[in-house]
Coordinates of C-alpha atoms and ligand atoms in Angstrom, one line a residue:
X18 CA 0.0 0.0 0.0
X19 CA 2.9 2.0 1.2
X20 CA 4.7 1.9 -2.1
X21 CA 1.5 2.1 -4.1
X22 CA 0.5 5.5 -2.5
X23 CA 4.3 6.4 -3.3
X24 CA 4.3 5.2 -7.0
X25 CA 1.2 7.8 -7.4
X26 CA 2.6 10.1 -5.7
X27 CA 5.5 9.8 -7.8
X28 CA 3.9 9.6 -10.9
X29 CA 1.5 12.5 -10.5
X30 CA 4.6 14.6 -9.5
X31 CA 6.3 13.6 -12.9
X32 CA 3.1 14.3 -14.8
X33 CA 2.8 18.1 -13.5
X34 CA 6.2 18.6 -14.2
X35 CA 5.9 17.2 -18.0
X36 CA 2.9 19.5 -18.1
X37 CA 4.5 22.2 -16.2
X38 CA 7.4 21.8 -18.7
X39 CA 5.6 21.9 -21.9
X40 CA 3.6 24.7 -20.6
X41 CA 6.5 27.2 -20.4
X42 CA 7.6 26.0 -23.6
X43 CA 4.2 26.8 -25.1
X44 CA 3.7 29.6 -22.6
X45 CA 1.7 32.7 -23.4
X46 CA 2.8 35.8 -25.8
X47 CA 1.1 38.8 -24.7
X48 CA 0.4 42.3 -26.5
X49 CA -0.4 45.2 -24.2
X50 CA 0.8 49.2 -23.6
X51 CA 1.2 49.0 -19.9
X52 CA 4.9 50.3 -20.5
X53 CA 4.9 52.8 -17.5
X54 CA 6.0 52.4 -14.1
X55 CA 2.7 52.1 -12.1
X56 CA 1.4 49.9 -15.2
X57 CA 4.8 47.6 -15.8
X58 CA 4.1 46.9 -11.6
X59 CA 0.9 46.2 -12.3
X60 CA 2.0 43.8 -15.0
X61 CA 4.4 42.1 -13.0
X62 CA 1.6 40.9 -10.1
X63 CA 0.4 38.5 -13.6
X64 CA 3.9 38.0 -15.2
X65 CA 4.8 36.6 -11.5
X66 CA 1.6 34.5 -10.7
X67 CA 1.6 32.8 -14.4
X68 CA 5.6 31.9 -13.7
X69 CA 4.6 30.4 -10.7
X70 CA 1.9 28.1 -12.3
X71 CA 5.0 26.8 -14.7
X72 CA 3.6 29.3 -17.5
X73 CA 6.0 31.3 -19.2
X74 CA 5.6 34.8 -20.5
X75 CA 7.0 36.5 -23.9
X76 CA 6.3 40.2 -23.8
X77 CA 5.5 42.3 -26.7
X78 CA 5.1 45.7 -25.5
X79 CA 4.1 48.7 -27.7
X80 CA 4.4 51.9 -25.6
X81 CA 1.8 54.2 -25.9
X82 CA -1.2 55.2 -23.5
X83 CA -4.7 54.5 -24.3
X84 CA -3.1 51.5 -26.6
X85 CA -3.5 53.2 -30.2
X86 CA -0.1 52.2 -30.9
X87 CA -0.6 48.7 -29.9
X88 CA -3.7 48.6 -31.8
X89 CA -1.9 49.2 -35.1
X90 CA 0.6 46.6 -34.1
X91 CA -1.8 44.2 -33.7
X92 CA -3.2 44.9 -36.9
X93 CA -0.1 43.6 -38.9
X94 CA 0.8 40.7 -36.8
X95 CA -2.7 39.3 -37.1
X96 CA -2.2 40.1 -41.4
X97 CA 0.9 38.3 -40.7
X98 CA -1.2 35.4 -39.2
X99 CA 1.4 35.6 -36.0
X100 CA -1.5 36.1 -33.7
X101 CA 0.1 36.5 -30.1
X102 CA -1.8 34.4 -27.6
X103 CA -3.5 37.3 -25.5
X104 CA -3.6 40.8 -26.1
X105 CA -4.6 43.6 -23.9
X106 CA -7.7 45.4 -25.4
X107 CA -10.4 47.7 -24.6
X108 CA -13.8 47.6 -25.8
X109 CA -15.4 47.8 -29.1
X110 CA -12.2 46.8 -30.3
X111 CA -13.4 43.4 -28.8
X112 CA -15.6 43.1 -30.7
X113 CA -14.3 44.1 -33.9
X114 CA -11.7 41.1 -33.1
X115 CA -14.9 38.9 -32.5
X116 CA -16.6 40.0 -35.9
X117 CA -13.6 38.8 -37.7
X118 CA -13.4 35.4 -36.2
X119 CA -10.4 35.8 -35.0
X120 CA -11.3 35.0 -31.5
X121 CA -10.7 32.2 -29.3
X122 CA -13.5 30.6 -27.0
X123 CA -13.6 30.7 -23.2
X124 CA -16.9 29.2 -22.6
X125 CA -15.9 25.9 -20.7
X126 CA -13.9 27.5 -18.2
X127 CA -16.0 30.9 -17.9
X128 CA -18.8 28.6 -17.0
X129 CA -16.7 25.8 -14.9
X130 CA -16.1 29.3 -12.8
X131 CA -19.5 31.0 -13.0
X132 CA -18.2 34.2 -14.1
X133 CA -21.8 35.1 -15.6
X134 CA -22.2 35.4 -12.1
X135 CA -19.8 37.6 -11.2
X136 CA -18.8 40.0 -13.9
X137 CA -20.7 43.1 -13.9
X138 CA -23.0 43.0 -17.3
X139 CA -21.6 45.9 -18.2
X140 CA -18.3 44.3 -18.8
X141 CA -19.5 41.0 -20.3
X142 CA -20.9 43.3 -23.3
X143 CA -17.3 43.3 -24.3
X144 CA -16.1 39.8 -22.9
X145 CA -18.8 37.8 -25.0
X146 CA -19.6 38.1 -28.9
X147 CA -22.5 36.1 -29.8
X148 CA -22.9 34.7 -26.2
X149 CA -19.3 33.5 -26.2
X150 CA -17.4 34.5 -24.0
X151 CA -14.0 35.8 -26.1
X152 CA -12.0 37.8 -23.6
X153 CA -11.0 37.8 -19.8
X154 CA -11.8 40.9 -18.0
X155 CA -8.7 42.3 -15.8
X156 CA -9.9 45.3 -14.3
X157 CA -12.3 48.4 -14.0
X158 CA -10.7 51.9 -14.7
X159 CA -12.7 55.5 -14.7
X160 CA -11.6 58.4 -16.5
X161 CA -13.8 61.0 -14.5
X162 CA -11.0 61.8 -11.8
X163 CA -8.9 64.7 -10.8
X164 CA -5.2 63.8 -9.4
X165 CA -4.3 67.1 -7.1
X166 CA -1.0 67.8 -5.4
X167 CA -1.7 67.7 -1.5
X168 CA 0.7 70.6 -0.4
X169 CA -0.6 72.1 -3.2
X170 CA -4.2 72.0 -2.8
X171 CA -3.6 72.7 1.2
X172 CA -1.9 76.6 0.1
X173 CA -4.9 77.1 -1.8
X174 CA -7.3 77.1 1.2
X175 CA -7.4 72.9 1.0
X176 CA -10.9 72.5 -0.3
X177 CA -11.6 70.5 -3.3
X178 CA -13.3 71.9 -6.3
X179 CA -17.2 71.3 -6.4
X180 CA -18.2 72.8 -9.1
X181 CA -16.7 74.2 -12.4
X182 CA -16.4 77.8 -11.2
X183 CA -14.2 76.4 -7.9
X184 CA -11.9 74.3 -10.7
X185 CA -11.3 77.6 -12.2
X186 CA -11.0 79.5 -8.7
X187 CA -8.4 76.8 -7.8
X188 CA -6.2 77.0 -10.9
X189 CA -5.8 80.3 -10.4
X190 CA -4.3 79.8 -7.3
X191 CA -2.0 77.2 -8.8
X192 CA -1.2 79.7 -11.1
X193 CA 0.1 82.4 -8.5
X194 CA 1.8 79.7 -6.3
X195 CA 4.1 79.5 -9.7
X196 CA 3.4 76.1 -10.4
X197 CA 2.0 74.6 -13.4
X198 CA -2.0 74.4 -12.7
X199 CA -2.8 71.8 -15.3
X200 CA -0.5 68.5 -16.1
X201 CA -1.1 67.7 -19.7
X202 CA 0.0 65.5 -22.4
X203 CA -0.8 67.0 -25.4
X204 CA -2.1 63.6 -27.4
X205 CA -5.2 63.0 -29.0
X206 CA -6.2 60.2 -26.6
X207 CA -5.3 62.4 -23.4
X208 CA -7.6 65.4 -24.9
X209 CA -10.2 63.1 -25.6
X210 CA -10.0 61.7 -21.5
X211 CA -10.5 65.6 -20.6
X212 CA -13.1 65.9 -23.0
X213 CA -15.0 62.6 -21.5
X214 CA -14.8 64.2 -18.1
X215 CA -15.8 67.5 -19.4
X216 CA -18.6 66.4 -20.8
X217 CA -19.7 64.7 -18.4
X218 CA -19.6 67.1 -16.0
X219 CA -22.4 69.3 -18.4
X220 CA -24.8 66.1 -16.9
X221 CA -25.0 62.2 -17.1
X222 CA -28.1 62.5 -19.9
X223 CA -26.2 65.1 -22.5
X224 CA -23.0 62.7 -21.8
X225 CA -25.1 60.0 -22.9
X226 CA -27.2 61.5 -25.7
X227 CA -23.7 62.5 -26.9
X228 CA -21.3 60.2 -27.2
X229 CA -23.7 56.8 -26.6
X230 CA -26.4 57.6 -28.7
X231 CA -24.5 59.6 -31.1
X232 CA -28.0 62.1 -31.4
X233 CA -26.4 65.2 -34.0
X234 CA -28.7 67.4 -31.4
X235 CA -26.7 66.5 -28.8
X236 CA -23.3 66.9 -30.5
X237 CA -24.0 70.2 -32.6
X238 CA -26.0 71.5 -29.7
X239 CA -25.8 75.1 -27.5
X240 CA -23.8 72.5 -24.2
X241 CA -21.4 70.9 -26.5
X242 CA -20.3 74.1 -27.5
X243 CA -20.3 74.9 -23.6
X244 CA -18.0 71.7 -23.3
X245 CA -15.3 73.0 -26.3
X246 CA -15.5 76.3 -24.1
X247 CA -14.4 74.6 -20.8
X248 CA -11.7 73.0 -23.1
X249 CA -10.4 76.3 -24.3
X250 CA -10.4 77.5 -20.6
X251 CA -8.5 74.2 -19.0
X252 CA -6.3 74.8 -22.4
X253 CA -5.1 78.4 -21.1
X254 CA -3.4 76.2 -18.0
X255 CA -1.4 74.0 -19.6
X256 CA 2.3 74.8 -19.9
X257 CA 4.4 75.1 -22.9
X258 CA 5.8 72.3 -23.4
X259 CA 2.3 69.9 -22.9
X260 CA 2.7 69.0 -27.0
X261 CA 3.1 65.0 -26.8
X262 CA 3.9 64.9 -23.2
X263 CA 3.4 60.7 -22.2
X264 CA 0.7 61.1 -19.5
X265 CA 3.1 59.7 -16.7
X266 CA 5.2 62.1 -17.2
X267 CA 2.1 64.2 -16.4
X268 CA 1.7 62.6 -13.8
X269 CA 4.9 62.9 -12.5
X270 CA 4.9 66.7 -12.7
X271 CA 1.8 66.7 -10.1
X272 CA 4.2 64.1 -7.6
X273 CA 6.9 65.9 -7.9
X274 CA 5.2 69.5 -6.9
X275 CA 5.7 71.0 -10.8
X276 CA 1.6 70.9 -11.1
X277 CA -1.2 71.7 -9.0
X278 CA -2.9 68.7 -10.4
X279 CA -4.1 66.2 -13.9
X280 CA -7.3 65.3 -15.0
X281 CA -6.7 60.9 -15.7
X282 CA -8.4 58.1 -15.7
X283 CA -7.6 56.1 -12.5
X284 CA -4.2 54.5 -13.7
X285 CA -2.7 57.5 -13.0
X286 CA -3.1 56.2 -9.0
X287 CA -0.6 53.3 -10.0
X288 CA 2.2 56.3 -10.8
X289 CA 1.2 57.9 -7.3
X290 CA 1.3 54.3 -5.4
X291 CA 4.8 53.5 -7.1
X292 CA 6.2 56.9 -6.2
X293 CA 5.4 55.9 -3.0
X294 CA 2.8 58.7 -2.6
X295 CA 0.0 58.2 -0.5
X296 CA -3.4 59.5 -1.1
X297 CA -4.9 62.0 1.7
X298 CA -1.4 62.9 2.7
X299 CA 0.4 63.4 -1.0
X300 CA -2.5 63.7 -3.2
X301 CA -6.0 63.8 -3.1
X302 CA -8.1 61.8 -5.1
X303 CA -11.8 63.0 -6.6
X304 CA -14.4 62.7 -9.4
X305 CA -13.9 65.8 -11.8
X306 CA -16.2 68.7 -10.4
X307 CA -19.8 68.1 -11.1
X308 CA -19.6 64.0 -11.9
X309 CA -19.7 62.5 -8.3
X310 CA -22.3 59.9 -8.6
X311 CA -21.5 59.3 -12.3
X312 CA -18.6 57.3 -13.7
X313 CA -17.4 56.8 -17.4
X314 CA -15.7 53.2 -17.4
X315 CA -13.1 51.5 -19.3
X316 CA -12.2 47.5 -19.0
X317 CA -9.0 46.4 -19.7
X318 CA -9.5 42.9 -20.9
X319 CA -7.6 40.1 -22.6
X320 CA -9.1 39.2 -25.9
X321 CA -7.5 35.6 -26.7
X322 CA -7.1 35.0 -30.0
X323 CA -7.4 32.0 -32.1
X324 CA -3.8 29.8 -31.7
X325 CA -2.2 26.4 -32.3
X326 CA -4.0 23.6 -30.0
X327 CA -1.0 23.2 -28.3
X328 CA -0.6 27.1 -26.9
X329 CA -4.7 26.6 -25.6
X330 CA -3.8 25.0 -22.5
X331 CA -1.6 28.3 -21.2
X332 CA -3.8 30.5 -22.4
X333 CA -6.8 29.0 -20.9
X334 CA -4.9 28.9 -17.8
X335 CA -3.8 32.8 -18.0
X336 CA -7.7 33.7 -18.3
X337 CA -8.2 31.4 -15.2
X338 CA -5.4 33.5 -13.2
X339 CA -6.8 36.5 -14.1
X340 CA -10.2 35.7 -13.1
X341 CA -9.3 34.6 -9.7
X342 CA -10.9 37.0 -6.8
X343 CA -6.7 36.9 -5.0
X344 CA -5.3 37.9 -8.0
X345 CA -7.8 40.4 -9.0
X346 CA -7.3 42.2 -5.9
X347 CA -3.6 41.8 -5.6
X348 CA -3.6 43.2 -9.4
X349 CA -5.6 46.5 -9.1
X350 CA -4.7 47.4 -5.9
X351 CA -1.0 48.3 -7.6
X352 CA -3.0 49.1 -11.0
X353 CA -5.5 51.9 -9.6
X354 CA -8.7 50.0 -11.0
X355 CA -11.5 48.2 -9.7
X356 CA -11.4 44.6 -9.6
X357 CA -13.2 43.4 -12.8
X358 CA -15.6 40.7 -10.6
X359 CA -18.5 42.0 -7.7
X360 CA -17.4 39.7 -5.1
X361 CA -13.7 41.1 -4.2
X362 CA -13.3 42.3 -0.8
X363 CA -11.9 46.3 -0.9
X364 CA -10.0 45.4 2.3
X365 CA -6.6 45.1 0.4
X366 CA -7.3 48.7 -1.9
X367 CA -6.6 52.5 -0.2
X368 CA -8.9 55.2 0.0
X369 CA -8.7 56.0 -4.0
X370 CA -9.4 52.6 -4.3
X371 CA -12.4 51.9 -1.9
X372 CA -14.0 55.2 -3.7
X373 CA -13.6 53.8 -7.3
X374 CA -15.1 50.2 -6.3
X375 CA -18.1 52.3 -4.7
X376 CA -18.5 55.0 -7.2
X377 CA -18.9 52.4 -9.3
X378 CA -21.6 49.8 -7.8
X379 CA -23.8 53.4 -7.0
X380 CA -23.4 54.5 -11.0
X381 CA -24.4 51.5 -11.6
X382 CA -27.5 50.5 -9.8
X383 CA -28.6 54.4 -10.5
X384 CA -28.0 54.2 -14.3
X385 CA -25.5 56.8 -13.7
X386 CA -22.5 54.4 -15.6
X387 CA -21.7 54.6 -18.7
X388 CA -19.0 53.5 -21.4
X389 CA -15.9 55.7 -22.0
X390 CA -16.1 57.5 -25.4
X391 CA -11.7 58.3 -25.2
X392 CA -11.5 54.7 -24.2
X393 CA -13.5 53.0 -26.9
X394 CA -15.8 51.5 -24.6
X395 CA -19.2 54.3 -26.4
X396 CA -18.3 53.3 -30.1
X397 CA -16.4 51.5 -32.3
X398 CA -12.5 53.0 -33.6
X399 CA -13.9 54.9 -36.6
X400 CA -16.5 56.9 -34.2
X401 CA -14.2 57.2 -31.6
X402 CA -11.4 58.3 -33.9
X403 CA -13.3 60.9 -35.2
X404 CA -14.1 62.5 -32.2
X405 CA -10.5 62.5 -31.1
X406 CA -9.5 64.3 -34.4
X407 CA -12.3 67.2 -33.6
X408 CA -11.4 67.3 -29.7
X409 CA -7.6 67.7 -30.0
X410 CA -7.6 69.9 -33.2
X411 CA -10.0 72.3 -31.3
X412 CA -8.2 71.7 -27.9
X413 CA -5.1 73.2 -29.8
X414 CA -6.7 76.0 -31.2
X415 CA -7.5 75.5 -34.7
X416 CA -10.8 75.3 -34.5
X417 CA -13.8 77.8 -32.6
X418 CA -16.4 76.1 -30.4
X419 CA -18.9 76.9 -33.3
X420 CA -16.9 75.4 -35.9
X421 CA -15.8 72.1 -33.9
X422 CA -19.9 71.5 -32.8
X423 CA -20.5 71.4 -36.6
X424 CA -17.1 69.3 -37.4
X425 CA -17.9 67.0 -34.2
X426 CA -21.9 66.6 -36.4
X427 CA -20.4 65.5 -39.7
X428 CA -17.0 63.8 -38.2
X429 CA -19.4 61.2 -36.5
X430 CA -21.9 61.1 -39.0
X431 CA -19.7 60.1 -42.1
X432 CA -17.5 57.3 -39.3
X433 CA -21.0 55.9 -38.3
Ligands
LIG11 C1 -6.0 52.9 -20.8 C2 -6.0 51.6 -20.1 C3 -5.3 51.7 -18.8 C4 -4.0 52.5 -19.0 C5 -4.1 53.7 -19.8 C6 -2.8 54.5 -20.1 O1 -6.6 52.8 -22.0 O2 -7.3 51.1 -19.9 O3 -5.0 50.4 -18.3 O4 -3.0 51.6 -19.4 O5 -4.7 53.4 -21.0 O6 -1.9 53.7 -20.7

């Protein structure tokens, strides 16, 4: 009995090692833009937990935030047909994937796991085409917050902006204390992260009307050109040398007391957290003026693309890892997100943290929660494109209010 119990234990060890070994020889090649600090940390919590389940990682990163970069990379190694195994993607661009059958299917374990169950329904519209799922959530990011310098803040009287009129107030403190009062990047997808916010901020119905439902009344109307007014105003705060700025660096500017403060989706946190800043004492953390209550998401998720039988087995197993409630909070904690599932405990996350995970569940039971137009999660890449074209060229001056409205009307109508 002894030795029989011994032979199997013997054996089984064998086998996992034969699978662990031809696991990290298949291993997993994965596409993503998380090339800055805060995001390559972030990046590190999978690299690290798929290395210890024997999986071994090939990286293929394309620098560039908001992943437009990536995006055309993608493009050509698909033409190639050198698909990489997973590939960090937002949104419609899902789905565009999905369209072209050039998705994998996660179906048996997604449903083995219950993640119907678990993942917020908003997300699974862009983890499932055709009621398969196609793509492991990682995370939930929001691109209606405000990064603000503590000591900064605290000079200017230390109360947080609630309304647009109290922004303005407070940049013009920022202004006298000789510090840079907005920290900007000037790139189309950084304009168009303002502009979500922004818009937004003019209430959760024109934000929808807008950019979800696309209505040309809503675009072309008297509060967009309110919106491309606020623009030209945040524009005046920028400094001189915001043209192409990465948004870290940005970022950095407001940690290292350069800036009064950035307007960023919630990865920004991870530059903060790696700085070793920490919120309430370095920076404060809040919804841009006028959009507590409402939140404009963005899901980072791993769309796993169609690949040799023998590379399945890994990537099956990285959408299992990432789906796991320790590793999602052990993830976004160092990411800045909200964990991609509703049953993760906020325990491990910080005050930012805590806030983005409830923001979110109240947006979302009160309808308040809606797709991010700069982060492809309110139309496909042609729509969004379009907009971003009309938001930056405006944002650096070349067009009026009046004239973008129109431009934003026709831009959209001729992508749709
Ligand atoms: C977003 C993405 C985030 C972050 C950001 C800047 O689109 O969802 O995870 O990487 O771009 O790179």
């Amino acid at each position: 009995m002894r030795k029989f119990l011994m032979t199997t234990a013997a054996m089984a060890l064998a086998l996992g090692v034969t699978q662990g070994v031809a696991r990290a020889a298949e291993g997993v090649e994965v596409l993503h833009w998380w090339t800055s600090g805060g995001e390559a940390a972030a990046l590190d919590v999978l690299k690290k937990d798929l290395e210890g389940k024997g999986i071994g990682w090939t990286d293929m990163p394309v620098a560039g935030g908001g992943g437009t970069e990536a995006m055309t990379v993608l493009r050509a190694r698909v033409t190639a047909g050198n698909a990489p195994t997973a590939v960090q993607m937002l949104g419609f661009d899902i789905l565009d994937w999905a369209k072209e059958g050039a998705l994998g299917n996660l179906d048996d374990i997604a449903s083995k796991e219950g993640w119907d169950k678990v993942i917020p329904t908003a997300l699974q519209q862009f983890s499932k085409y055709d009621g398969h799922w196609i793509a492991a959530p990682v995370n939930v990011h929001s691109t209606n917050w405000v990064w603000i310098n503590k000591a900064a803040l605290d000079k200017a009287g230390g109360k947080e902006p609630a309304n647009w009129d109290e922004l303005v107030a407070l940049l013009d403190k920022f202004k006298e204390q000789g510090i840079t009062p907005v920290a900007h990047g000037g790139q189309p997808w950084q304009d168009a992260t303002i502009f979500d916010a922004v818009v937004l901020s003019l209430g959760n119905d024109f934000y929808k009307q807008a950019f979800i439902d696309l209505d040309p009344a809503a675009l072309g109307g008297d509060k967009m050109k309110e919106a491309f007014d606020r623009m030209t105003k945040l524009r005046s705060y920028v400094d001189d040398n915001f043209s192409g700025r990465d948004w870290n660096l940005a970022s950095a500017m407001v940690i290292e007391n350069k800036a009064g403060l950035q307007f960023m989706g919630d990865w920004a946190k991870g530059e903060f957290i790696k700085a070793n800043k920490k919120p309430g004492t370095d920076f404060v953390c809040m919804r841009f003026p006028g959009t507590q209550g409402m939140v404009t998401f963005n899901s980072d998720q791993f769309a796993m693309f169609k690949v040799a039988e023998a590379k399945i087995p890994s990537q099956l197993e990285m959408a299992t890892a990432i789906e796991s409630p320790a590793f999602q909070s052990a993830f976004n904690v160092v990411k800045g997100s909200a964990p991609a599932r509703t049953d993760v405990s906020d325990e491990a996350f910080d005050d930012c943290g805590k806030k983005a995970i409830k923001d979110l569940a109240e947006a979302n039971t009160a309808g308040t929660l809606y797709g991010s137009m700069a982060h492809g999660h309110a139309n496909p890449a042609s729509v969004k494109n379009a907009i971003y074209d009309v938001v930056t060229r405006q944002f650096n001056g070349e067009l009026s209010s009046e004239d973008a409205v129109k431009e934003l009307v026709s831009a959209v109508e001729a992508a749709k």
